[in-house]
Amino acid sequence: MSEEPAMKDGQNDRKGSGDDYDLIVIGAGQGGGPLAGAFARAGRRVGLVERVHVGGTCVNEGCSPTKTVIASARIAHLARRAAEYGVTPAGAMDAHARSPRGWRVDMQRVHERKQHIVDDFRSGSERALAAAGVELIRGQARFVSERSIEVVMTDEAADTRTLTADRVVINTGLRASIPKLQGLEAVPYLTSTSILELTELPEHLIVLGGGYVGLEFAQAFRRFGSRVTVVQRDGQLLSREDADVAQAVADILREEGIDVLLSAEAVRVERDGNSADGVRLVWRWREGREKEQAVDGSHLLVATGRSPNTDDLGLDSAGVSRDDRGYVKVNEKLETSTPGVYAIGDVKGGPAFTHISYDDFRILRTNLLEGGSATTTDRMVPYTVFIDPQLGAVGMTEREARASGRRIRVARLPMSSVARALEVDETRGFMKAVVDAETGQILGATVLGLEGGEIATLFQIAMMGRLSYTVLRDGIFSHPTLAEALNNLFTAMDRQGGDAG
């Protein structure tokens, strides 16, 4: 993988016209769109190829629509809890009823609200690209040589264009993985994309997979009023998390009436004999118990991971290497095995988060337009799982810190000890921070609690500034806020004394 000089501002490498560009970006995701716009505003000729819709997964079937649906589900949840706060609607309410009396969940309206957000965000992205001078090319792209792209147009009948450029950026993202599960091809099932199009409430939603995506949908649809069963192959939910975090998440979901099956291996799916439209998932315990069991539902959500959109890109023709899972291989500056060809966002593997895709854009902008030398080395990867309460995290987990051989200390505080959480009656979960016992610096933090993602960001800022935990322990924060809990978190750790190991 080679180094190449940055373009000078105002320089235009492509003197010709037609299908000859300074930059071609394949995929209008959360990294590709901003990169195309930055190059165009710098006076470059840019072609942005998109086969489906501008905005990528985040805008169209990921962050924006899912969080909009989750917000609607939270309102349904709060409606059920209204009496706890002294607000009583007409009629009594049953916490486990399909719909709270006096309230009605209108899935058609939930869908309309979601779609309005998607359409608004997508059209805003399209307007920004047009204003920057980016040529948006609708079609399916495929490499025919190192930096030559054939595009089968989707907005012009049977038309094909061949585009060339000095630099090409791959930003084609991921799609839902469909497991090789017996019978799956013969039954209707949902993915993280198609479940967002439901306008009627499932009677019983079976969620295959206990990762971030599966759990967010599981809780949302339970709060809308569906019966929900989560079937997870691993011995815990959220396999990356520490065991105490995963257990607390499982407890919260079960408390809300979700059936959670752990160490449950799916064997096959078939039609539910008791329902013309239903589905039966046959499974067995992984740990020594071979007897098959079954769960019958009205809908099946397959949430077992995601796969890169690289199988139809003709990457071999460009000499672009992939790993054994199909992800594009890149170096720390995001260049592939072919000089001048880069990959950004989810398609290159690693953490599949919008904020990482956007940071990839910043790296290429810095290096290719501004003459910098930015890399992905040692960058922080914060994330939030939008269950309720949120799970926000940054840096090392306790398990990872111990595996690194460091001497560490672990600070932990239940949300039931946080004044703000008590005042709003949102006391589920806990805060947890891992501290280097030698330097006092924070190695990582996990917050399962009210606004957990926001609180985790406070830890991240301290880590970015390489502050000792004592700065947070002794800081003055407004009362009563969630932030002031950082005082108590680290004060409690010091009172307990000693090292965690």
JSON list of C-alpha atoms in Angstrom, two decimals, residues 71-208:
[
{"chain": "A", "resi": 71, "resn": "ALA", "atom": "CA", "xyz": [-38.85, 6.82, 20.77]},
{"chain": "A", "resi": 72, "resn": "SER", "atom": "CA", "xyz": [-42.46, 5.92, 19.96]},
{"chain": "A", "resi": 73, "resn": "ALA", "atom": "CA", "xyz": [-42.09, 2.71, 21.96]},
{"chain": "A", "resi": 74, "resn": "ARG", "atom": "CA", "xyz": [-40.74, 4.62, 24.95]},
{"chain": "A", "resi": 75, "resn": "ILE", "atom": "CA", "xyz": [-43.84, 6.82, 24.95]},
{"chain": "A", "resi": 76, "resn": "ALA", "atom": "CA", "xyz": [-45.99, 3.68, 25.05]},
{"chain": "A", "resi": 77, "resn": "HIS", "atom": "CA", "xyz": [-43.87, 2.45, 27.97]},
{"chain": "A", "resi": 78, "resn": "LEU", "atom": "CA", "xyz": [-44.25, 5.74, 29.85]},
{"chain": "A", "resi": 79, "resn": "ALA", "atom": "CA", "xyz": [-48.00, 5.69, 29.22]},
{"chain": "A", "resi": 80, "resn": "ARG", "atom": "CA", "xyz": [-48.16, 2.38, 31.04]},
{"chain": "A", "resi": 81, "resn": "ARG", "atom": "CA", "xyz": [-46.18, 3.88, 33.92]},
{"chain": "A", "resi": 82, "resn": "ALA", "atom": "CA", "xyz": [-48.15, 7.13, 34.12]},
{"chain": "A", "resi": 83, "resn": "ALA", "atom": "CA", "xyz": [-49.96, 6.15, 37.32]},
{"chain": "A", "resi": 84, "resn": "GLU", "atom": "CA", "xyz": [-46.59, 5.65, 39.06]},
{"chain": "A", "resi": 85, "resn": "TYR", "atom": "CA", "xyz": [-45.99, 9.38, 38.59]},
{"chain": "A", "resi": 86, "resn": "GLY", "atom": "CA", "xyz": [-49.44, 10.37, 39.75]},
{"chain": "A", "resi": 87, "resn": "VAL", "atom": "CA", "xyz": [-50.86, 10.79, 36.26]},
{"chain": "A", "resi": 88, "resn": "THR", "atom": "CA", "xyz": [-53.94, 8.63, 35.77]},
{"chain": "A", "resi": 89, "resn": "PRO", "atom": "CA", "xyz": [-55.62, 8.39, 32.35]},
{"chain": "A", "resi": 90, "resn": "ALA", "atom": "CA", "xyz": [-59.18, 7.13, 31.93]},
{"chain": "A", "resi": 91, "resn": "GLY", "atom": "CA", "xyz": [-59.40, 3.62, 33.33]},
{"chain": "A", "resi": 92, "resn": "ALA", "atom": "CA", "xyz": [-56.87, 1.53, 35.21]},
{"chain": "A", "resi": 93, "resn": "MET", "atom": "CA", "xyz": [-53.79, 0.22, 33.44]},
{"chain": "A", "resi": 94, "resn": "ASP", "atom": "CA", "xyz": [-52.24, -3.22, 33.42]},
{"chain": "A", "resi": 95, "resn": "ALA", "atom": "CA", "xyz": [-48.44, -3.18, 33.05]},
{"chain": "A", "resi": 96, "resn": "HIS", "atom": "CA", "xyz": [-48.54, -6.39, 31.00]},
{"chain": "A", "resi": 97, "resn": "ALA", "atom": "CA", "xyz": [-51.57, -5.60, 28.83]},
{"chain": "A", "resi": 98, "resn": "ARG", "atom": "CA", "xyz": [-51.12, -5.62, 25.05]},
{"chain": "A", "resi": 99, "resn": "SER", "atom": "CA", "xyz": [-52.22, -1.97, 25.06]},
{"chain": "A", "resi": 100, "resn": "PRO", "atom": "CA", "xyz": [-52.66, 0.27, 28.10]},
{"chain": "A", "resi": 101, "resn": "ARG", "atom": "CA", "xyz": [-56.32, 1.12, 28.66]},
{"chain": "A", "resi": 102, "resn": "GLY", "atom": "CA", "xyz": [-57.04, 4.65, 27.62]},
{"chain": "A", "resi": 103, "resn": "TRP", "atom": "CA", "xyz": [-54.15, 4.54, 25.14]},
{"chain": "A", "resi": 104, "resn": "ARG", "atom": "CA", "xyz": [-53.79, 2.94, 21.72]},
{"chain": "A", "resi": 105, "resn": "VAL", "atom": "CA", "xyz": [-50.66, 2.08, 19.75]},
{"chain": "A", "resi": 106, "resn": "ASP", "atom": "CA", "xyz": [-51.21, 3.04, 16.11]},
{"chain": "A", "resi": 107, "resn": "MET", "atom": "CA", "xyz": [-48.50, 1.22, 14.14]},
{"chain": "A", "resi": 108, "resn": "GLN", "atom": "CA", "xyz": [-49.53, 2.96, 10.95]},
{"chain": "A", "resi": 109, "resn": "ARG", "atom": "CA", "xyz": [-48.80, 6.32, 12.58]},
{"chain": "A", "resi": 110, "resn": "VAL", "atom": "CA", "xyz": [-45.54, 4.98, 14.05]},
{"chain": "A", "resi": 111, "resn": "HIS", "atom": "CA", "xyz": [-44.51, 4.00, 10.53]},
{"chain": "A", "resi": 112, "resn": "GLU", "atom": "CA", "xyz": [-45.54, 7.34, 9.05]},
{"chain": "A", "resi": 113, "resn": "ARG", "atom": "CA", "xyz": [-43.54, 9.22, 11.68]},
{"chain": "A", "resi": 114, "resn": "LYS", "atom": "CA", "xyz": [-40.50, 7.05, 10.98]},
{"chain": "A", "resi": 115, "resn": "GLN", "atom": "CA", "xyz": [-40.81, 7.54, 7.23]},
{"chain": "A", "resi": 116, "resn": "HIS", "atom": "CA", "xyz": [-41.12, 11.29, 7.57]},
{"chain": "A", "resi": 117, "resn": "ILE", "atom": "CA", "xyz": [-37.78, 11.41, 9.39]},
{"chain": "A", "resi": 118, "resn": "VAL", "atom": "CA", "xyz": [-36.14, 9.16, 6.78]},
{"chain": "A", "resi": 119, "resn": "ASP", "atom": "CA", "xyz": [-37.47, 11.18, 3.85]},
{"chain": "A", "resi": 120, "resn": "ASP", "atom": "CA", "xyz": [-36.45, 14.46, 5.46]},
{"chain": "A", "resi": 121, "resn": "PHE", "atom": "CA", "xyz": [-32.91, 13.32, 6.26]},
{"chain": "A", "resi": 122, "resn": "ARG", "atom": "CA", "xyz": [-32.44, 11.68, 2.86]},
{"chain": "A", "resi": 123, "resn": "SER", "atom": "CA", "xyz": [-33.65, 14.68, 0.87]},
{"chain": "A", "resi": 124, "resn": "GLY", "atom": "CA", "xyz": [-31.44, 16.94, 2.99]},
{"chain": "A", "resi": 125, "resn": "SER", "atom": "CA", "xyz": [-28.41, 14.81, 2.10]},
{"chain": "A", "resi": 126, "resn": "GLU", "atom": "CA", "xyz": [-29.33, 14.93, -1.59]},
{"chain": "A", "resi": 127, "resn": "ARG", "atom": "CA", "xyz": [-29.67, 18.72, -1.50]},
{"chain": "A", "resi": 128, "resn": "ALA", "atom": "CA", "xyz": [-26.28, 19.08, 0.19]},
{"chain": "A", "resi": 129, "resn": "LEU", "atom": "CA", "xyz": [-24.61, 16.97, -2.50]},
{"chain": "A", "resi": 130, "resn": "ALA", "atom": "CA", "xyz": [-26.25, 18.95, -5.28]},
{"chain": "A", "resi": 131, "resn": "ALA", "atom": "CA", "xyz": [-25.24, 22.25, -3.68]},
{"chain": "A", "resi": 132, "resn": "ALA", "atom": "CA", "xyz": [-21.63, 21.09, -3.48]},
{"chain": "A", "resi": 133, "resn": "GLY", "atom": "CA", "xyz": [-21.59, 20.18, -7.17]},
{"chain": "A", "resi": 134, "resn": "VAL", "atom": "CA", "xyz": [-21.41, 16.40, -6.80]},
{"chain": "A", "resi": 135, "resn": "GLU", "atom": "CA", "xyz": [-22.73, 14.38, -9.75]},
{"chain": "A", "resi": 136, "resn": "LEU", "atom": "CA", "xyz": [-25.04, 11.73, -8.28]},
{"chain": "A", "resi": 137, "resn": "ILE", "atom": "CA", "xyz": [-25.06, 8.66, -10.53]},
{"chain": "A", "resi": 138, "resn": "ARG", "atom": "CA", "xyz": [-27.84, 6.16, -9.87]},
{"chain": "A", "resi": 139, "resn": "GLY", "atom": "CA", "xyz": [-26.72, 2.64, -10.61]},
{"chain": "A", "resi": 140, "resn": "GLN", "atom": "CA", "xyz": [-24.82, -0.51, -9.68]},
{"chain": "A", "resi": 141, "resn": "ALA", "atom": "CA", "xyz": [-21.05, -0.07, -9.82]},
{"chain": "A", "resi": 142, "resn": "ARG", "atom": "CA", "xyz": [-18.50, -2.74, -10.66]},
{"chain": "A", "resi": 143, "resn": "PHE", "atom": "CA", "xyz": [-14.73, -2.47, -11.15]},
{"chain": "A", "resi": 144, "resn": "VAL", "atom": "CA", "xyz": [-13.44, -3.42, -14.58]},
{"chain": "A", "resi": 145, "resn": "SER", "atom": "CA", "xyz": [-9.83, -2.43, -13.80]},
{"chain": "A", "resi": 146, "resn": "GLU", "atom": "CA", "xyz": [-7.91, -0.71, -10.99]},
{"chain": "A", "resi": 147, "resn": "ARG", "atom": "CA", "xyz": [-9.64, 2.66, -11.24]},
{"chain": "A", "resi": 148, "resn": "SER", "atom": "CA", "xyz": [-12.22, 2.07, -13.92]},
{"chain": "A", "resi": 149, "resn": "ILE", "atom": "CA", "xyz": [-15.85, 1.49, -12.92]},
{"chain": "A", "resi": 150, "resn": "GLU", "atom": "CA", "xyz": [-18.73, 0.15, -14.98]},
{"chain": "A", "resi": 151, "resn": "VAL", "atom": "CA", "xyz": [-22.12, 1.40, -13.82]},
{"chain": "A", "resi": 152, "resn": "VAL", "atom": "CA", "xyz": [-25.38, -0.24, -14.83]},
{"chain": "A", "resi": 153, "resn": "MET", "atom": "CA", "xyz": [-27.78, 2.67, -14.55]},
{"chain": "A", "resi": 154, "resn": "THR", "atom": "CA", "xyz": [-31.00, 2.30, -12.59]},
{"chain": "A", "resi": 155, "resn": "ASP", "atom": "CA", "xyz": [-32.59, 5.56, -13.70]},
{"chain": "A", "resi": 156, "resn": "GLU", "atom": "CA", "xyz": [-32.00, 5.10, -17.42]},
{"chain": "A", "resi": 157, "resn": "ALA", "atom": "CA", "xyz": [-33.29, 2.07, -19.29]},
{"chain": "A", "resi": 158, "resn": "ALA", "atom": "CA", "xyz": [-30.54, -0.49, -20.09]},
{"chain": "A", "resi": 159, "resn": "ASP", "atom": "CA", "xyz": [-27.82, 2.16, -20.05]},
{"chain": "A", "resi": 160, "resn": "THR", "atom": "CA", "xyz": [-24.25, 1.43, -18.94]},
{"chain": "A", "resi": 161, "resn": "ARG", "atom": "CA", "xyz": [-21.49, 3.94, -18.26]},
{"chain": "A", "resi": 162, "resn": "THR", "atom": "CA", "xyz": [-17.77, 3.40, -17.72]},
{"chain": "A", "resi": 163, "resn": "LEU", "atom": "CA", "xyz": [-16.21, 5.87, -15.30]},
{"chain": "A", "resi": 164, "resn": "THR", "atom": "CA", "xyz": [-12.53, 6.46, -14.58]},
{"chain": "A", "resi": 165, "resn": "ALA", "atom": "CA", "xyz": [-10.74, 8.40, -11.84]},
{"chain": "A", "resi": 166, "resn": "ASP", "atom": "CA", "xyz": [-7.38, 8.76, -10.15]},
{"chain": "A", "resi": 167, "resn": "ARG", "atom": "CA", "xyz": [-8.95, 7.93, -6.80]},
{"chain": "A", "resi": 168, "resn": "VAL", "atom": "CA", "xyz": [-11.83, 5.61, -5.96]},
{"chain": "A", "resi": 169, "resn": "VAL", "atom": "CA", "xyz": [-13.44, 5.21, -2.54]},
{"chain": "A", "resi": 170, "resn": "ILE", "atom": "CA", "xyz": [-15.54, 2.16, -1.67]},
{"chain": "A", "resi": 171, "resn": "ASN", "atom": "CA", "xyz": [-18.37, 2.96, 0.78]},
{"chain": "A", "resi": 172, "resn": "THR", "atom": "CA", "xyz": [-20.88, 0.21, 0.08]},
{"chain": "A", "resi": 173, "resn": "GLY", "atom": "CA", "xyz": [-21.70, -0.76, 3.68]},
{"chain": "A", "resi": 174, "resn": "LEU", "atom": "CA", "xyz": [-23.32, -3.91, 5.00]},
{"chain": "A", "resi": 175, "resn": "ARG", "atom": "CA", "xyz": [-26.55, -5.85, 4.67]},
{"chain": "A", "resi": 176, "resn": "ALA", "atom": "CA", "xyz": [-28.35, -8.20, 7.01]},
{"chain": "A", "resi": 177, "resn": "SER", "atom": "CA", "xyz": [-26.77, -11.66, 7.17]},
{"chain": "A", "resi": 178, "resn": "ILE", "atom": "CA", "xyz": [-29.13, -14.55, 6.60]},
{"chain": "A", "resi": 179, "resn": "PRO", "atom": "CA", "xyz": [-27.99, -17.71, 8.42]},
{"chain": "A", "resi": 180, "resn": "LYS", "atom": "CA", "xyz": [-27.95, -21.14, 6.85]},
{"chain": "A", "resi": 181, "resn": "LEU", "atom": "CA", "xyz": [-30.87, -22.39, 8.90]},
{"chain": "A", "resi": 182, "resn": "GLN", "atom": "CA", "xyz": [-32.96, -25.32, 7.72]},
{"chain": "A", "resi": 183, "resn": "GLY", "atom": "CA", "xyz": [-36.38, -24.23, 6.45]},
{"chain": "A", "resi": 184, "resn": "LEU", "atom": "CA", "xyz": [-35.69, -20.50, 6.54]},
{"chain": "A", "resi": 185, "resn": "GLU", "atom": "CA", "xyz": [-36.13, -20.15, 2.80]},
{"chain": "A", "resi": 186, "resn": "ALA", "atom": "CA", "xyz": [-39.67, -21.53, 3.05]},
{"chain": "A", "resi": 187, "resn": "VAL", "atom": "CA", "xyz": [-41.09, -19.23, 5.73]},
{"chain": "A", "resi": 188, "resn": "PRO", "atom": "CA", "xyz": [-41.63, -15.47, 5.87]},
{"chain": "A", "resi": 189, "resn": "TYR", "atom": "CA", "xyz": [-39.11, -13.65, 8.02]},
{"chain": "A", "resi": 190, "resn": "LEU", "atom": "CA", "xyz": [-38.10, -10.10, 8.83]},
{"chain": "A", "resi": 191, "resn": "THR", "atom": "CA", "xyz": [-34.72, -8.37, 8.79]},
{"chain": "A", "resi": 192, "resn": "SER", "atom": "CA", "xyz": [-33.65, -5.13, 10.44]},
{"chain": "A", "resi": 193, "resn": "THR", "atom": "CA", "xyz": [-34.78, -3.39, 7.24]},
{"chain": "A", "resi": 194, "resn": "SER", "atom": "CA", "xyz": [-38.16, -5.01, 6.60]},
{"chain": "A", "resi": 195, "resn": "ILE", "atom": "CA", "xyz": [-39.34, -4.87, 10.22]},
{"chain": "A", "resi": 196, "resn": "LEU", "atom": "CA", "xyz": [-39.33, -1.09, 9.94]},
{"chain": "A", "resi": 197, "resn": "GLU", "atom": "CA", "xyz": [-42.08, -1.34, 7.31]},
{"chain": "A", "resi": 198, "resn": "LEU", "atom": "CA", "xyz": [-44.60, -3.10, 9.58]},
{"chain": "A", "resi": 199, "resn": "THR", "atom": "CA", "xyz": [-47.86, -1.21, 9.98]},
{"chain": "A", "resi": 200, "resn": "GLU", "atom": "CA", "xyz": [-49.55, -3.86, 12.14]},
{"chain": "A", "resi": 201, "resn": "LEU", "atom": "CA", "xyz": [-48.40, -5.11, 15.50]},
{"chain": "A", "resi": 202, "resn": "PRO", "atom": "CA", "xyz": [-47.02, -8.67, 15.64]},
{"chain": "A", "resi": 203, "resn": "GLU", "atom": "CA", "xyz": [-48.88, -10.94, 18.03]},
{"chain": "A", "resi": 204, "resn": "HIS", "atom": "CA", "xyz": [-45.68, -12.75, 18.99]},
{"chain": "A", "resi": 205, "resn": "LEU", "atom": "CA", "xyz": [-42.30, -11.64, 17.64]},
{"chain": "A", "resi": 206, "resn": "ILE", "atom": "CA", "xyz": [-39.47, -14.18, 17.77]},
{"chain": "A", "resi": 207, "resn": "VAL", "atom": "CA", "xyz": [-36.06, -12.51, 17.64]},
{"chain": "A", "resi": 208, "resn": "LEU", "atom": "CA", "xyz": [-33.22, -14.74, 16.50]}
]
